[in-house]
């Protein structure tokens, strides 16, 4: 048996796997010190009221520009930041930046907007999370109700008891709670019943199919109705076409975001976008 294993072992580690492991090491290495080198930048993707077409807020999405690695997507570096624990400091940076930006945006537009920030499981193990967020809100002069924390069922699945406490504290503080990527997990429904969510975000894989197939259309329609019966607002993610938006409006989906309106933008470009946004998408 050992012989058989030995004979095959060189093909067990494929070239692709080696490259993957090396890249992972390099990312980990580069990530230490990346905050100090100011390599992270928060981008903002606008969110829209489906019915009126008005901008209602933004989602903060992290970008990392590194000298030797180039620009790396969060799908690649967030899991590594989770693993090393660096996500705690990086996540605090995102919260601070996003609230600071929201303050600037609100001051210049003299209107209120919401800011959605993604939180991953490891950030919840930081028992200073809530006190950090509260003081960040205070420093930026933002009432708690304009901050929305997006979590996936991955946060809830860890089953740790303090999760319940943290979620209760978030609620008590008046901060909004949003279920991200709805429909991709196994237990989102029972979590919706168990916890006090304010917003449900329908995953873009479903939105992607609504103009093409009945199954996705039916699912999205049912998800919106179900969310509304639980008093949740609904955001459709990844809206790319006018057809998708029209169907979402028909289903009474509240809000939408996606490339159809705008990609996530750096702060300056975002302000420029909202300042020049004068017409209602899909209703011109
Ligand atoms: P997410 O929270 O579900 O974010 C939505 C993702 O979909 C973003 O990818 C966004 O750029 C992309 N997207 C938006 N509209 C469209 C569209 O119309 N079409 C397509 N194809 N894609 C669209 P991004 O920015 O690469 O982020 C990926 C994931 O990384 C996020 O998924 C979120 O889970 C995580 N992430 C991003 N920033 C942070 C952060 O600051 N902290 C944590 N913990 N996670 C983050
Ligand atoms: Mg999100
Ligand atoms: Mg999502
Ligand atoms: Mg609530």
mmCIF file of C-alpha atoms and ligand atoms in Angstrom:
data_model
loop_
_atom_site.group_PDB
_atom_site.id
_atom_site.type_symbol
_atom_site.label_atom_id
_atom_site.label_comp_id
_atom_site.label_asym_id
_atom_site.label_seq_id
_atom_site.Cartn_x
_atom_site.Cartn_y
_atom_site.Cartn_z
ATOM 1 C CA UNK A 1 0.000 0.000 0.000
ATOM 2 C CA UNK A 2 2.830 2.357 0.925
ATOM 3 C CA UNK A 3 4.428 1.525 -2.350
ATOM 4 C CA UNK A 4 1.288 2.386 -4.265
ATOM 5 C CA UNK A 5 1.001 5.649 -2.378
ATOM 6 C CA UNK A 6 4.659 6.442 -2.985
ATOM 7 C CA UNK A 7 4.350 5.802 -6.648
ATOM 8 C CA UNK A 8 1.460 8.219 -6.946
ATOM 9 C CA UNK A 9 2.600 10.823 -4.462
ATOM 10 C CA UNK A 10 4.335 13.052 -6.975
ATOM 11 C CA UNK A 11 1.131 13.371 -8.931
ATOM 12 C CA UNK A 12 -0.824 14.006 -5.726
ATOM 13 C CA UNK A 13 0.567 17.511 -5.424
ATOM 14 C CA UNK A 14 -0.240 18.944 -8.773
ATOM 15 C CA UNK A 15 1.502 21.995 -10.113
ATOM 16 C CA UNK A 16 -1.685 23.991 -9.585
ATOM 17 C CA UNK A 17 -1.809 23.005 -5.919
ATOM 18 C CA UNK A 18 1.795 24.097 -5.377
ATOM 19 C CA UNK A 19 1.096 27.416 -6.985
ATOM 20 C CA UNK A 20 -1.996 27.732 -4.789
ATOM 21 C CA UNK A 21 -0.068 27.043 -1.599
ATOM 22 C CA UNK A 22 2.757 29.385 -2.540
ATOM 23 C CA UNK A 23 0.336 32.151 -3.412
ATOM 24 C CA UNK A 24 -1.427 31.655 -0.108
ATOM 25 C CA UNK A 25 1.872 32.004 1.758
ATOM 26 C CA UNK A 26 2.749 35.109 -0.201
ATOM 27 C CA UNK A 27 -0.670 36.668 0.476
ATOM 28 C CA UNK A 28 -0.329 35.900 4.184
ATOM 29 C CA UNK A 29 3.169 37.381 4.230
ATOM 30 C CA UNK A 30 2.159 40.522 2.363
ATOM 31 C CA UNK A 31 -0.962 41.007 4.465
ATOM 32 C CA UNK A 32 1.082 41.553 7.617
ATOM 33 C CA UNK A 33 1.952 45.217 7.394
ATOM 34 C CA UNK A 34 -0.499 45.960 4.589
ATOM 35 C CA UNK A 35 -2.643 48.110 6.898
ATOM 36 C CA UNK A 36 0.384 50.149 7.968
ATOM 37 C CA UNK A 37 1.434 50.530 4.340
ATOM 38 C CA UNK A 38 -2.103 51.794 3.616
ATOM 39 C CA UNK A 39 -2.717 49.222 0.906
ATOM 40 C CA UNK A 40 -6.375 48.708 1.750
ATOM 41 C CA UNK A 41 -9.036 50.892 0.233
ATOM 42 C CA UNK A 42 -12.767 50.792 0.843
ATOM 43 C CA UNK A 43 -14.957 50.988 -2.259
ATOM 44 C CA UNK A 44 -18.650 51.810 -2.166
ATOM 45 C CA UNK A 45 -21.458 50.355 -4.239
ATOM 46 C CA UNK A 46 -24.653 52.448 -4.304
ATOM 47 C CA UNK A 47 -28.014 50.904 -3.412
ATOM 48 C CA UNK A 48 -31.276 52.087 -4.935
ATOM 49 C CA UNK A 49 -34.952 52.198 -4.096
ATOM 50 C CA UNK A 50 -36.476 49.971 -6.791
ATOM 51 C CA UNK A 51 -39.708 51.928 -7.011
ATOM 52 C CA UNK A 52 -38.441 55.506 -7.011
ATOM 53 C CA UNK A 53 -34.946 54.951 -8.377
ATOM 54 C CA UNK A 54 -33.442 57.059 -5.582
ATOM 55 C CA UNK A 55 -30.063 56.256 -4.029
ATOM 56 C CA UNK A 56 -30.700 55.014 -0.483
ATOM 57 C CA UNK A 57 -27.240 54.032 0.690
ATOM 58 C CA UNK A 58 -24.127 52.033 -0.080
ATOM 59 C CA UNK A 59 -22.305 48.817 0.707
ATOM 60 C CA UNK A 60 -18.665 49.075 1.745
ATOM 61 C CA UNK A 61 -16.489 46.588 -0.152
ATOM 62 C CA UNK A 62 -12.816 46.184 0.630
ATOM 63 C CA UNK A 63 -10.036 46.334 -1.973
ATOM 64 C CA UNK A 64 -6.378 45.487 -1.508
ATOM 65 C CA UNK A 65 -3.720 46.911 -3.786
ATOM 66 C CA UNK A 66 -0.354 45.276 -3.188
ATOM 67 C CA UNK A 67 2.973 46.099 -4.845
ATOM 68 C CA UNK A 68 3.966 42.542 -5.644
ATOM 69 C CA UNK A 69 0.562 40.845 -5.820
ATOM 70 C CA UNK A 70 -1.397 43.506 -7.677
ATOM 71 C CA UNK A 71 -5.046 44.015 -6.781
ATOM 72 C CA UNK A 72 -6.468 40.991 -4.982
ATOM 73 C CA UNK A 73 -10.183 40.302 -4.661
ATOM 74 C CA UNK A 74 -11.781 39.926 -1.224
ATOM 75 C CA UNK A 75 -12.976 36.439 -2.163
ATOM 76 C CA UNK A 76 -9.314 35.441 -2.151
ATOM 77 C CA UNK A 77 -7.886 37.457 0.746
ATOM 78 C CA UNK A 78 -10.767 37.585 3.270
ATOM 79 C CA UNK A 79 -10.621 33.809 3.975
ATOM 80 C CA UNK A 80 -6.879 34.125 4.589
ATOM 81 C CA UNK A 81 -7.386 37.186 6.800
ATOM 82 C CA UNK A 82 -9.984 35.137 8.702
ATOM 83 C CA UNK A 83 -7.551 32.286 9.164
ATOM 84 C CA UNK A 84 -4.717 34.475 10.459
ATOM 85 C CA UNK A 85 -7.002 36.691 12.549
ATOM 86 C CA UNK A 86 -5.811 39.797 10.699
ATOM 87 C CA UNK A 87 -9.450 40.341 9.700
ATOM 88 C CA UNK A 88 -10.105 41.830 13.146
ATOM 89 C CA UNK A 89 -7.859 44.855 12.546
ATOM 90 C CA UNK A 90 -8.678 45.041 8.849
ATOM 91 C CA UNK A 91 -12.399 44.901 9.660
ATOM 92 C CA UNK A 92 -12.039 47.738 12.164
ATOM 93 C CA UNK A 93 -10.352 49.775 9.463
ATOM 94 C CA UNK A 94 -13.319 49.140 7.133
ATOM 95 C CA UNK A 95 -15.852 50.167 9.797
ATOM 96 C CA UNK A 96 -13.970 53.386 10.569
ATOM 97 C CA UNK A 97 -13.473 54.300 6.928
ATOM 98 C CA UNK A 98 -17.055 53.527 5.949
ATOM 99 C CA UNK A 99 -18.597 55.559 8.785
ATOM 100 C CA UNK A 100 -16.230 58.424 8.155
ATOM 101 C CA UNK A 101 -17.177 58.372 4.506
ATOM 102 C CA UNK A 102 -20.892 58.200 5.355
ATOM 103 C CA UNK A 103 -20.479 61.283 7.505
ATOM 104 C CA UNK A 104 -18.800 63.198 4.663
ATOM 105 C CA UNK A 105 -21.470 62.073 2.193
ATOM 106 C CA UNK A 106 -24.359 63.018 4.503
ATOM 107 C CA UNK A 107 -22.837 66.386 5.342
ATOM 108 C CA UNK A 108 -22.460 67.395 1.733
ATOM 109 C CA UNK A 109 -25.814 66.018 0.537
ATOM 110 C CA UNK A 110 -27.749 67.027 3.674
ATOM 111 C CA UNK A 111 -29.590 63.707 3.519
ATOM 112 C CA UNK A 112 -29.477 60.453 5.401
ATOM 113 C CA UNK A 113 -28.143 57.286 3.814
ATOM 114 C CA UNK A 114 -27.414 53.810 5.106
ATOM 115 C CA UNK A 115 -23.995 52.202 5.093
ATOM 116 C CA UNK A 116 -23.751 48.414 4.925
ATOM 117 C CA UNK A 117 -20.581 46.759 6.206
ATOM 118 C CA UNK A 118 -19.754 43.052 5.878
ATOM 119 C CA UNK A 119 -18.681 41.137 8.980
ATOM 120 C CA UNK A 120 -17.112 37.683 8.937
ATOM 121 C CA UNK A 121 -17.157 34.996 11.668
ATOM 122 C CA UNK A 122 -13.758 35.794 13.189
ATOM 123 C CA UNK A 123 -14.767 39.413 13.778
ATOM 124 C CA UNK A 124 -17.564 38.170 16.015
ATOM 125 C CA UNK A 125 -15.066 36.440 18.290
ATOM 126 C CA UNK A 126 -13.604 39.847 19.108
ATOM 127 C CA UNK A 127 -15.372 40.741 22.338
ATOM 128 C CA UNK A 128 -14.537 44.408 21.790
ATOM 129 C CA UNK A 129 -16.448 44.456 18.491
ATOM 130 C CA UNK A 130 -19.543 46.228 19.772
ATOM 131 C CA UNK A 131 -17.720 48.814 21.845
ATOM 132 C CA UNK A 132 -15.477 49.513 18.874
ATOM 133 C CA UNK A 133 -18.458 50.022 16.563
ATOM 134 C CA UNK A 134 -20.249 52.230 19.076
ATOM 135 C CA UNK A 135 -17.296 54.551 19.493
ATOM 136 C CA UNK A 136 -16.746 54.622 15.716
ATOM 137 C CA UNK A 137 -20.398 55.687 15.314
ATOM 138 C CA UNK A 138 -19.896 58.397 17.901
ATOM 139 C CA UNK A 139 -16.707 59.661 16.320
ATOM 140 C CA UNK A 140 -18.345 59.947 12.912
ATOM 141 C CA UNK A 141 -21.497 61.378 14.420
ATOM 142 C CA UNK A 142 -23.665 58.697 12.776
ATOM 143 C CA UNK A 143 -26.890 57.508 14.460
ATOM 144 C CA UNK A 144 -26.786 53.714 14.867
ATOM 145 C CA UNK A 145 -29.816 53.147 12.640
ATOM 146 C CA UNK A 146 -27.838 54.160 9.533
ATOM 147 C CA UNK A 147 -25.317 51.363 9.994
ATOM 148 C CA UNK A 148 -26.209 47.949 8.650
ATOM 149 C CA UNK A 149 -24.091 44.934 9.518
ATOM 150 C CA UNK A 150 -24.169 42.189 6.881
ATOM 151 C CA UNK A 151 -23.561 38.656 8.007
ATOM 152 C CA UNK A 152 -23.909 35.326 6.249
ATOM 153 C CA UNK A 153 -25.160 32.185 7.908
ATOM 154 C CA UNK A 154 -21.490 31.257 8.330
ATOM 155 C CA UNK A 155 -21.404 33.585 11.334
ATOM 156 C CA UNK A 156 -24.433 31.934 12.945
ATOM 157 C CA UNK A 157 -23.402 28.378 12.123
ATOM 158 C CA UNK A 158 -20.463 28.451 14.522
ATOM 159 C CA UNK A 159 -23.114 27.884 17.191
ATOM 160 C CA UNK A 160 -21.121 29.690 19.859
ATOM 161 C CA UNK A 161 -23.215 31.131 22.663
ATOM 162 C CA UNK A 162 -21.698 34.622 22.591
ATOM 163 C CA UNK A 163 -23.002 35.045 19.042
ATOM 164 C CA UNK A 164 -26.511 35.369 20.459
ATOM 165 C CA UNK A 165 -25.327 37.985 22.956
ATOM 166 C CA UNK A 166 -23.524 39.973 20.291
ATOM 167 C CA UNK A 167 -26.563 39.923 18.016
ATOM 168 C CA UNK A 168 -28.800 41.006 20.887
ATOM 169 C CA UNK A 169 -26.400 43.863 21.641
ATOM 170 C CA UNK A 170 -26.419 44.924 17.994
ATOM 171 C CA UNK A 171 -30.202 45.061 18.137
ATOM 172 C CA UNK A 172 -30.268 46.879 21.453
ATOM 173 C CA UNK A 173 -27.843 49.471 20.085
ATOM 174 C CA UNK A 174 -30.241 50.168 17.205
ATOM 175 C CA UNK A 175 -27.798 48.961 14.549
ATOM 176 C CA UNK A 176 -29.421 47.168 11.608
ATOM 177 C CA UNK A 177 -28.717 43.522 10.891
ATOM 178 C CA UNK A 178 -28.726 42.134 7.389
ATOM 179 C CA UNK A 179 -28.635 38.548 6.111
ATOM 180 C CA UNK A 180 -26.229 38.450 3.183
ATOM 181 C CA UNK A 181 -26.217 35.909 0.323
ATOM 182 C CA UNK A 182 -29.693 34.659 1.185
ATOM 183 C CA UNK A 183 -30.548 31.379 -0.520
ATOM 184 C CA UNK A 184 -27.037 29.980 -0.798
ATOM 185 C CA UNK A 185 -26.895 28.269 2.599
ATOM 186 C CA UNK A 186 -28.890 25.490 4.164
ATOM 187 C CA UNK A 187 -30.352 27.123 7.228
ATOM 188 C CA UNK A 188 -30.999 30.738 6.352
ATOM 189 C CA UNK A 189 -34.725 30.261 6.910
ATOM 190 C CA UNK A 190 -34.458 28.978 10.443
ATOM 191 C CA UNK A 191 -31.937 31.707 11.273
ATOM 192 C CA UNK A 192 -34.362 34.326 10.035
ATOM 193 C CA UNK A 193 -36.916 32.995 12.485
ATOM 194 C CA UNK A 194 -34.399 32.739 15.311
ATOM 195 C CA UNK A 195 -32.734 36.147 15.045
ATOM 196 C CA UNK A 196 -33.966 39.695 14.667
ATOM 197 C CA UNK A 197 -32.847 40.619 11.157
ATOM 198 C CA UNK A 198 -33.868 43.901 9.513
ATOM 199 C CA UNK A 199 -32.739 43.278 5.948
ATOM 200 C CA UNK A 200 -32.536 40.279 3.661
ATOM 201 C CA UNK A 201 -30.155 40.315 0.696
ATOM 202 C CA UNK A 202 -31.074 37.927 -2.081
ATOM 203 C CA UNK A 203 -27.936 36.342 -3.485
ATOM 204 C CA UNK A 204 -26.930 37.424 -6.936
ATOM 205 C CA UNK A 205 -26.955 33.854 -8.248
ATOM 206 C CA UNK A 206 -30.770 33.949 -8.021
ATOM 207 C CA UNK A 207 -31.105 37.490 -9.325
ATOM 208 C CA UNK A 208 -28.930 36.447 -12.242
ATOM 209 C CA UNK A 209 -31.532 33.920 -13.365
ATOM 210 C CA UNK A 210 -34.801 35.789 -12.863
ATOM 211 C CA UNK A 211 -35.144 36.965 -16.447
ATOM 212 C CA UNK A 212 -34.081 33.575 -17.788
ATOM 213 C CA UNK A 213 -35.831 30.841 -15.846
ATOM 214 C CA UNK A 214 -39.028 30.345 -13.930
ATOM 215 C CA UNK A 215 -37.421 28.507 -11.011
ATOM 216 C CA UNK A 216 -35.259 31.496 -10.048
ATOM 217 C CA UNK A 217 -38.138 33.875 -10.677
ATOM 218 C CA UNK A 218 -40.447 31.882 -8.384
ATOM 219 C CA UNK A 219 -37.773 31.633 -5.708
ATOM 220 C CA UNK A 220 -37.070 35.346 -5.681
ATOM 221 C CA UNK A 221 -40.769 36.179 -5.637
ATOM 222 C CA UNK A 222 -41.321 33.835 -2.689
ATOM 223 C CA UNK A 223 -38.264 35.181 -0.851
ATOM 224 C CA UNK A 224 -39.517 38.768 -1.145
ATOM 225 C CA UNK A 225 -43.001 37.831 0.092
ATOM 226 C CA UNK A 226 -41.587 35.778 2.940
ATOM 227 C CA UNK A 227 -39.210 38.551 3.993
ATOM 228 C CA UNK A 228 -42.002 41.108 3.965
ATOM 229 C CA UNK A 229 -44.194 38.877 6.095
ATOM 230 C CA UNK A 230 -41.342 38.875 8.628
ATOM 231 C CA UNK A 231 -41.060 42.674 8.396
ATOM 232 C CA UNK A 232 -37.722 42.637 6.636
ATOM 233 C CA UNK A 233 -36.643 44.951 3.861
ATOM 234 C CA UNK A 234 -35.289 43.197 0.771
ATOM 235 C CA UNK A 235 -32.182 44.053 -1.229
ATOM 236 C CA UNK A 236 -31.506 42.302 -4.545
ATOM 237 C CA UNK A 237 -27.776 41.849 -5.179
ATOM 238 C CA UNK A 238 -26.060 41.738 -8.540
ATOM 239 C CA UNK A 239 -28.695 43.413 -10.707
ATOM 240 C CA UNK A 240 -27.124 43.650 -14.142
ATOM 241 C CA UNK A 241 -30.002 44.290 -16.545
ATOM 242 C CA UNK A 242 -33.107 46.399 -16.893
ATOM 243 C CA UNK A 243 -35.209 43.237 -17.336
ATOM 244 C CA UNK A 244 -34.069 41.990 -13.933
ATOM 245 C CA UNK A 245 -34.943 45.331 -12.358
ATOM 246 C CA UNK A 246 -38.406 45.351 -13.930
ATOM 247 C CA UNK A 247 -39.148 41.884 -12.561
ATOM 248 C CA UNK A 248 -37.865 42.896 -9.115
ATOM 249 C CA UNK A 249 -40.180 45.889 -9.143
ATOM 250 C CA UNK A 250 -43.086 43.633 -10.060
ATOM 251 C CA UNK A 251 -42.219 41.444 -7.035
ATOM 252 C CA UNK A 252 -42.163 44.502 -4.737
ATOM 253 C CA UNK A 253 -38.478 44.100 -3.958
ATOM 254 C CA UNK A 254 -37.472 47.204 -1.962
ATOM 255 C CA UNK A 255 -33.874 47.886 -2.913
ATOM 256 C CA UNK A 256 -31.334 46.861 -5.527
ATOM 257 C CA UNK A 257 -27.621 47.103 -6.204
ATOM 258 C CA UNK A 258 -25.515 45.820 -9.064
ATOM 259 C CA UNK A 259 -23.468 46.597 -12.138
ATOM 260 C CA UNK A 260 -26.599 47.793 -13.939
ATOM 261 C CA UNK A 261 -26.446 50.864 -11.710
ATOM 262 C CA UNK A 262 -22.795 50.985 -10.766
ATOM 263 C CA UNK A 263 -19.795 48.861 -9.846
ATOM 264 C CA UNK A 264 -18.281 49.459 -6.416
ATOM 265 C CA UNK A 265 -16.380 52.759 -6.628
ATOM 266 C CA UNK A 266 -13.586 54.500 -4.712
ATOM 267 C CA UNK A 267 -14.871 57.265 -2.404
ATOM 268 C CA UNK A 268 -14.225 60.137 -4.779
ATOM 269 C CA UNK A 269 -15.747 58.442 -7.812
ATOM 270 C CA UNK A 270 -18.736 57.407 -5.700
ATOM 271 C CA UNK A 271 -19.458 61.010 -4.691
ATOM 272 C CA UNK A 272 -19.131 62.045 -8.317
ATOM 273 C CA UNK A 273 -21.554 59.270 -9.305
ATOM 274 C CA UNK A 274 -24.274 60.244 -6.811
ATOM 275 C CA UNK A 275 -23.862 63.937 -7.622
ATOM 276 C CA UNK A 276 -24.450 63.356 -11.317
ATOM 277 C CA UNK A 277 -27.121 60.677 -10.897
ATOM 278 C CA UNK A 278 -30.248 62.507 -11.971
ATOM 279 C CA UNK A 279 -32.556 60.021 -13.644
ATOM 280 C CA UNK A 280 -34.336 56.926 -12.469
ATOM 281 C CA UNK A 281 -32.917 53.710 -13.801
ATOM 282 C CA UNK A 282 -35.378 51.697 -15.796
ATOM 283 C CA UNK A 283 -37.861 54.563 -15.855
ATOM 284 C CA UNK A 284 -36.338 56.985 -18.279
HETATM 285 P P1 LIG B 1 -20.914 40.315 -0.810
HETATM 286 O O1 LIG B 1 -21.028 41.031 0.487
HETATM 287 O O2 LIG B 1 -22.043 39.417 -1.193
HETATM 288 O O3 LIG B 1 -20.706 41.464 -1.876
HETATM 289 C C1 LIG B 1 -21.239 41.466 -3.155
HETATM 290 C C2 LIG B 1 -20.185 41.129 -4.176
HETATM 291 O O4 LIG B 1 -20.810 41.109 -5.469
HETATM 292 C C3 LIG B 1 -19.068 42.167 -4.291
HETATM 293 O O5 LIG B 1 -17.893 41.476 -4.663
HETATM 294 C C4 LIG B 1 -19.532 43.038 -5.439
HETATM 295 O O6 LIG B 1 -18.491 43.716 -6.088
HETATM 296 C C5 LIG B 1 -20.170 42.010 -6.341
HETATM 297 N N1 LIG B 1 -21.180 42.574 -7.222
HETATM 298 C C6 LIG B 1 -21.982 43.641 -6.997
HETATM 299 N N2 LIG B 1 -22.816 43.854 -8.024
HETATM 300 C C7 LIG B 1 -22.557 42.892 -8.926
HETATM 301 C C8 LIG B 1 -23.115 42.578 -10.216
HETATM 302 O O7 LIG B 1 -24.018 43.221 -10.742
HETATM 303 N N3 LIG B 1 -22.602 41.490 -10.862
HETATM 304 C C9 LIG B 1 -21.595 40.744 -10.321
HETATM 305 N N4 LIG B 1 -21.141 39.695 -11.035
HETATM 306 N N5 LIG B 1 -21.047 41.006 -9.120
HETATM 307 C C10 LIG B 1 -21.539 42.078 -8.432
HETATM 308 P P2 LIG B 1 -16.523 41.780 -3.909
HETATM 309 O O8 LIG B 1 -16.392 43.242 -3.679
HETATM 310 O O9 LIG B 1 -15.465 41.076 -4.695
HETATM 311 O O10 LIG B 1 -16.692 41.086 -2.506
HETATM 312 C C11 LIG B 1 -16.834 39.693 -2.396
HETATM 313 C C12 LIG B 1 -17.180 39.292 -0.984
HETATM 314 O O11 LIG B 1 -16.098 39.585 -0.106
HETATM 315 C C13 LIG B 1 -18.364 40.050 -0.418
HETATM 316 O O12 LIG B 1 -19.544 39.466 -0.876
HETATM 317 C C14 LIG B 1 -18.124 39.894 1.062
HETATM 318 O O13 LIG B 1 -18.605 38.643 1.515
HETATM 319 C C15 LIG B 1 -16.612 39.877 1.159
HETATM 320 N N6 LIG B 1 -16.145 41.204 1.602
HETATM 321 C C16 LIG B 1 -15.953 42.321 0.858
HETATM 322 N N7 LIG B 1 -15.527 43.351 1.636
HETATM 323 C C17 LIG B 1 -15.469 42.877 2.910
HETATM 324 C C18 LIG B 1 -15.124 43.456 4.190
HETATM 325 O O14 LIG B 1 -14.808 44.639 4.330
HETATM 326 N N8 LIG B 1 -15.180 42.628 5.295
HETATM 327 C C19 LIG B 1 -15.561 41.313 5.191
HETATM 328 N N9 LIG B 1 -15.582 40.581 6.288
HETATM 329 N N10 LIG B 1 -15.906 40.750 4.017
HETATM 330 C C20 LIG B 1 -15.860 41.514 2.888
HETATM 331 MG MG1 LIG B 2 -22.396 41.974 1.456
HETATM 332 MG MG1 LIG B 3 -23.825 38.937 -0.974
HETATM 333 MG MG1 LIG B 4 -34.032 44.843 14.702
#
